[in-house]
Short mmCIF file of C-alpha atoms in Angstrom, two decimals:
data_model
loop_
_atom_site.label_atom_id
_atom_site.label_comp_id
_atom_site.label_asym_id
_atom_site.label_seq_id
_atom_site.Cartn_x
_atom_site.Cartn_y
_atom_site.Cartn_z
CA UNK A 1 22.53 9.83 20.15
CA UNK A 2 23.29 13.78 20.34
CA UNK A 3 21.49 16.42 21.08
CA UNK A 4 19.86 17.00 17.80
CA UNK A 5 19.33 13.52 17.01
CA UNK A 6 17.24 13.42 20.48
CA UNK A 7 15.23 16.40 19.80
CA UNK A 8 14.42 15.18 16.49
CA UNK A 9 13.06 11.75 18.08
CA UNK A 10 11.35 13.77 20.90
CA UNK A 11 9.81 15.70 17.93
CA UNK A 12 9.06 12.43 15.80
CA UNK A 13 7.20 11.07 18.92
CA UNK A 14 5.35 13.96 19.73
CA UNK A 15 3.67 14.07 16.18
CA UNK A 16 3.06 10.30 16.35
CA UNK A 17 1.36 10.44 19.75
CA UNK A 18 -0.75 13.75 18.31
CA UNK A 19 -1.92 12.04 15.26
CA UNK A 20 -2.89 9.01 16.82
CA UNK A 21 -4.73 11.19 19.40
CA UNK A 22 -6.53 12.48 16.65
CA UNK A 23 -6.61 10.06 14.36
CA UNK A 24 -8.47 7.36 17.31
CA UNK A 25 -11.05 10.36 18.12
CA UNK A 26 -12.18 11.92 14.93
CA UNK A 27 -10.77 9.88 11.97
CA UNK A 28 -8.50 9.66 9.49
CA UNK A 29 -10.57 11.39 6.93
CA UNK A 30 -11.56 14.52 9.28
CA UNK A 31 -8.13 15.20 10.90
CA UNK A 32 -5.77 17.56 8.84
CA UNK A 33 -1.87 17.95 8.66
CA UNK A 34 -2.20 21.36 10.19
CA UNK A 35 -4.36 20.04 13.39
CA UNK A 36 -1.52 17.55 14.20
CA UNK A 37 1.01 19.87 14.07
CA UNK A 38 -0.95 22.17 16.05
CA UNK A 39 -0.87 19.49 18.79
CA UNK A 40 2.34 18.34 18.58
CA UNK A 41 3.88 21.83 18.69
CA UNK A 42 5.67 21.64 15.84
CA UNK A 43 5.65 23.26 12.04
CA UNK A 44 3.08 21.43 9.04
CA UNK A 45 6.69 21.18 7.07
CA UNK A 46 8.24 19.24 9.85
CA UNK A 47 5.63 16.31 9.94
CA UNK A 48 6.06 16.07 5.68
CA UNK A 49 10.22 16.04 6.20
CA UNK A 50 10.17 13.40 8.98
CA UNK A 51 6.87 11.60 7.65
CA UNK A 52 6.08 12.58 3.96
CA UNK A 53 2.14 12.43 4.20
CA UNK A 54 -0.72 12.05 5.92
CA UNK A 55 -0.97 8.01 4.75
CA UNK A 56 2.60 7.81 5.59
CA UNK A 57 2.21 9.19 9.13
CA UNK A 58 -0.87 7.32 9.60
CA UNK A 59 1.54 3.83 8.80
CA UNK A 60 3.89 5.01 11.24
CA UNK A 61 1.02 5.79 13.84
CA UNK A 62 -0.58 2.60 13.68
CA UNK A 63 2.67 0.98 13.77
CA UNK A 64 3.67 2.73 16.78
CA UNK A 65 0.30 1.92 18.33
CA UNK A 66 0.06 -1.79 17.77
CA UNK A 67 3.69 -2.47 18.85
CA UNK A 68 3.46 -0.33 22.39
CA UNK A 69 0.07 -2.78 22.77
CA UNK A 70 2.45 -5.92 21.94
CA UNK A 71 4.68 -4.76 24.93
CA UNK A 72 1.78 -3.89 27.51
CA UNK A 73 0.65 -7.57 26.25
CA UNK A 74 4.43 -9.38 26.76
CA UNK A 75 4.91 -7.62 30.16
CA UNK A 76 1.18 -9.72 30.92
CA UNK A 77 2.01 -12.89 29.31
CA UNK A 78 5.56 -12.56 31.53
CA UNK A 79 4.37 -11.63 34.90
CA UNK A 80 4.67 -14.93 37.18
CA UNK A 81 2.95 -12.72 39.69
CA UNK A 82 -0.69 -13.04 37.63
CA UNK A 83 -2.38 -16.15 36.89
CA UNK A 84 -4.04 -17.18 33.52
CA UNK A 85 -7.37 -16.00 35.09
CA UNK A 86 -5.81 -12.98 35.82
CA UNK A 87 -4.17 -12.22 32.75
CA UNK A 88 -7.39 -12.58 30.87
CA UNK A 89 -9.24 -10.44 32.31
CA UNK A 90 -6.35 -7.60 31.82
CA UNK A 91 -6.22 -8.48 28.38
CA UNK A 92 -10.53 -7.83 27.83
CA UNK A 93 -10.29 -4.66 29.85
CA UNK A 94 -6.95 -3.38 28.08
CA UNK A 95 -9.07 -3.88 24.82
CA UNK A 96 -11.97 -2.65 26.25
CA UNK A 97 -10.68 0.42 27.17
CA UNK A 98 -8.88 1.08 24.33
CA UNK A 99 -11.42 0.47 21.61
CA UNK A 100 -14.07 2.83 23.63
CA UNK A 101 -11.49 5.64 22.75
CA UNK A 102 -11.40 5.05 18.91
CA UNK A 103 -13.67 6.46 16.56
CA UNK A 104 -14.95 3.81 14.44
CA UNK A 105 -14.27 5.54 10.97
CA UNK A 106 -10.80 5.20 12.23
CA UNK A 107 -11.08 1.17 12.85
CA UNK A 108 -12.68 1.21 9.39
CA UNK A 109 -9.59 2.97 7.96
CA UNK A 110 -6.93 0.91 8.82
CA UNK A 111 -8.84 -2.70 8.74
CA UNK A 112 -10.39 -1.49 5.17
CA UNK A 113 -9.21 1.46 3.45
CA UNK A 114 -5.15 1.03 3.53
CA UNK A 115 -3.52 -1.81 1.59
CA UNK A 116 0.03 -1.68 3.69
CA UNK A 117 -1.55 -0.84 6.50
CA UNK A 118 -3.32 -4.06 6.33
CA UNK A 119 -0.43 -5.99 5.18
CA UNK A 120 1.88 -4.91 7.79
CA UNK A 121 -0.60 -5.58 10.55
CA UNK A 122 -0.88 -8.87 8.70
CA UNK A 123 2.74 -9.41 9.20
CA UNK A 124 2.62 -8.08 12.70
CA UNK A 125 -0.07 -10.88 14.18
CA UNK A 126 1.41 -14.08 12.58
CA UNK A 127 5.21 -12.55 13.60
CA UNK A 128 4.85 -10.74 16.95
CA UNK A 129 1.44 -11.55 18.11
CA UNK A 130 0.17 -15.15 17.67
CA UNK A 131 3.36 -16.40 18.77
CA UNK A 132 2.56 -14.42 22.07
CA UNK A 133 -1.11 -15.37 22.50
CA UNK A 134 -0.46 -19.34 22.37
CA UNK A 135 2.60 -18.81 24.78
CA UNK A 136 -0.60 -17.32 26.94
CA UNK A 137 -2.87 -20.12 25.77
CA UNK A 138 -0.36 -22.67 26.98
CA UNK A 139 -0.24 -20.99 30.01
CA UNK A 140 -3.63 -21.41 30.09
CA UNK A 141 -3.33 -25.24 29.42
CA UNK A 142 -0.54 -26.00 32.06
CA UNK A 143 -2.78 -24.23 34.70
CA UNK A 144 -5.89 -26.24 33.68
CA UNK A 145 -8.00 -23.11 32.65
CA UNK A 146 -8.35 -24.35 28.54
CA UNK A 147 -8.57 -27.24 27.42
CA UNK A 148 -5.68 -29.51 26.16
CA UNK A 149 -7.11 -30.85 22.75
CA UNK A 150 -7.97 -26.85 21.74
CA UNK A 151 -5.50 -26.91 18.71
CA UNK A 152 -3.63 -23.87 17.64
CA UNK A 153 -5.07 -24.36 13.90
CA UNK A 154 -8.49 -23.81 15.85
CA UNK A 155 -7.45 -20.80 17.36
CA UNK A 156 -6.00 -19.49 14.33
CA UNK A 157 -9.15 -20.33 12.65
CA UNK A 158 -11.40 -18.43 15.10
CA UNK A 159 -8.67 -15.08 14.65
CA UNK A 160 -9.09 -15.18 10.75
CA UNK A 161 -12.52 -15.23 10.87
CA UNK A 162 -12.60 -12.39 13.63
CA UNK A 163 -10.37 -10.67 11.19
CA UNK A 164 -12.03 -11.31 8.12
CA UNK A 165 -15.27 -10.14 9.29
CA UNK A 166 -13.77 -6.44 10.20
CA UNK A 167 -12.64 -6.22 6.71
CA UNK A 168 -15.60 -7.20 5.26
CA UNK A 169 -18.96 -6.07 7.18
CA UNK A 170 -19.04 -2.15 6.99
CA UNK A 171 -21.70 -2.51 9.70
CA UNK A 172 -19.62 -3.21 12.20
CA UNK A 173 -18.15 0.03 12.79
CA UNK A 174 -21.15 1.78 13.81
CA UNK A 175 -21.60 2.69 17.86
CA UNK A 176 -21.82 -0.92 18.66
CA UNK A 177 -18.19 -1.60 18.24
CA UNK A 178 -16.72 -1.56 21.82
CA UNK A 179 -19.31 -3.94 23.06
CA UNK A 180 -19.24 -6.21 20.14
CA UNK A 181 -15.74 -6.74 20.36
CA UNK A 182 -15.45 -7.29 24.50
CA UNK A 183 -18.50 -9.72 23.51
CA UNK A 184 -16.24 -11.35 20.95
CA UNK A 185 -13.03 -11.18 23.43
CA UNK A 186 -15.37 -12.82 25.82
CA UNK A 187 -17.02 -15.64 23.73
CA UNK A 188 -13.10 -16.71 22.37
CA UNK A 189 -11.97 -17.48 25.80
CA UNK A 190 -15.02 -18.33 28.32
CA UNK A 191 -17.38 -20.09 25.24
CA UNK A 192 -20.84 -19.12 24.07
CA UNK A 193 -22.60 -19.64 27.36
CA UNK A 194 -20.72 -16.59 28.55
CA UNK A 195 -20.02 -17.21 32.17
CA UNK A 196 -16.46 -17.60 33.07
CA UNK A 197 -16.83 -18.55 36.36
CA UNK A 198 -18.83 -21.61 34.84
CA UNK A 199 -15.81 -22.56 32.58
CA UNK A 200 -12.63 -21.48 34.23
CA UNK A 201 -11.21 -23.50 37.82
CA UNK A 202 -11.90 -21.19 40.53
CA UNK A 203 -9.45 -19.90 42.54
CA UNK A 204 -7.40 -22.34 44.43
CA UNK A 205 -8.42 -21.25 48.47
#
């Protein structure tokens, strides 16, 4: 890669990490062209050359997003240094912390309003990460923290439900969100009595 191919990248990543910036804290609907390129430092005509539109650079921001997550999530699902408790409980606060950032229109946005947004992110779970949460859940079963007879067409069940329900219920992106979904995150891996310490093996001494 040159020098102009580099600054071009540097450029294409600036105006991704601006938009999603943006995008996460106002909306989609109340963030313009002009503020993002006011953020990233660089010209309104640059984003539409290296992006094309606002629904094209809000493809390529999500994208961007959900893939950096899928690496933060591999280098936790790798780490022989972290057991499954451990990993767990990285995973909740991860999404946690990242979901008390996001303006819900935005959530709404991409899980409603944006056909190939939703298709690609369809693509995205059953390629990239499924595949990498049951290498965790198996994890989990080697180390005796879930159960052995919890079948991967159960889990898969319990996701597509999750899933479905964001598409469908509009009134579940009000200011509720970020607990709602730890609460979910928490009843998928400790059960509905909601005590983990009740359900996982404690530490070995």
């Amino acid at each position: 890669m040159n020098g102009f191919e580099r600054r071009k990248e540097r450029k294409k990543q600036n105006i991704l990490n601006a938009s999603l910036k943006l995008f996460s804290e106002y909306g989609v609907q109340k963030v313009s062209i002009q503020e993002i390129a006011k953020k990233a430092q660089v010209s309104q005509v640059t984003i539409y050359n290296y992006f094309g539109g606002k629904d094209e650079l809000l493809f390529e921001t999500v994208k961007k997003f959900i893939y950096e997550r899928l690496d933060r999530f591999r280098d936790v699902v790798d780490n022989d240094n972290m057991d499954f408790k451990k990993k767990i409980q990285f995973v909740i606060q991860d999404k946690k912390e990242n979901i008390l950032h996001m303006d819900p229109g935005f959530l709404q946005t991409v899980m409603r309003d944006q056909p190939e947004l939703q298709e690609m992110i369809q693509t995205f779970t059953e390629r990239d990460a499924v595949p990498l949460l049951m290498e965790l859940v198996e994890q989990g079963k080697t180390q005796g923290y879930v159960h052995p007879d919890i079948s991967f067409r159960s889990i898969m069940f319990y996701i597509e439900m999750y899933y479905q329900a964001m598409r469908s219920k509009e009134d579940l992106f009000d200011h509720s969100l970020p607990e709602l979904s730890e609460e979910i995150t928490h009843m998928f891996f400790y059960g509905l009595m909601g005590n983990q310490d009740e359900h996982l093996h404690e530490d070995k001494e």
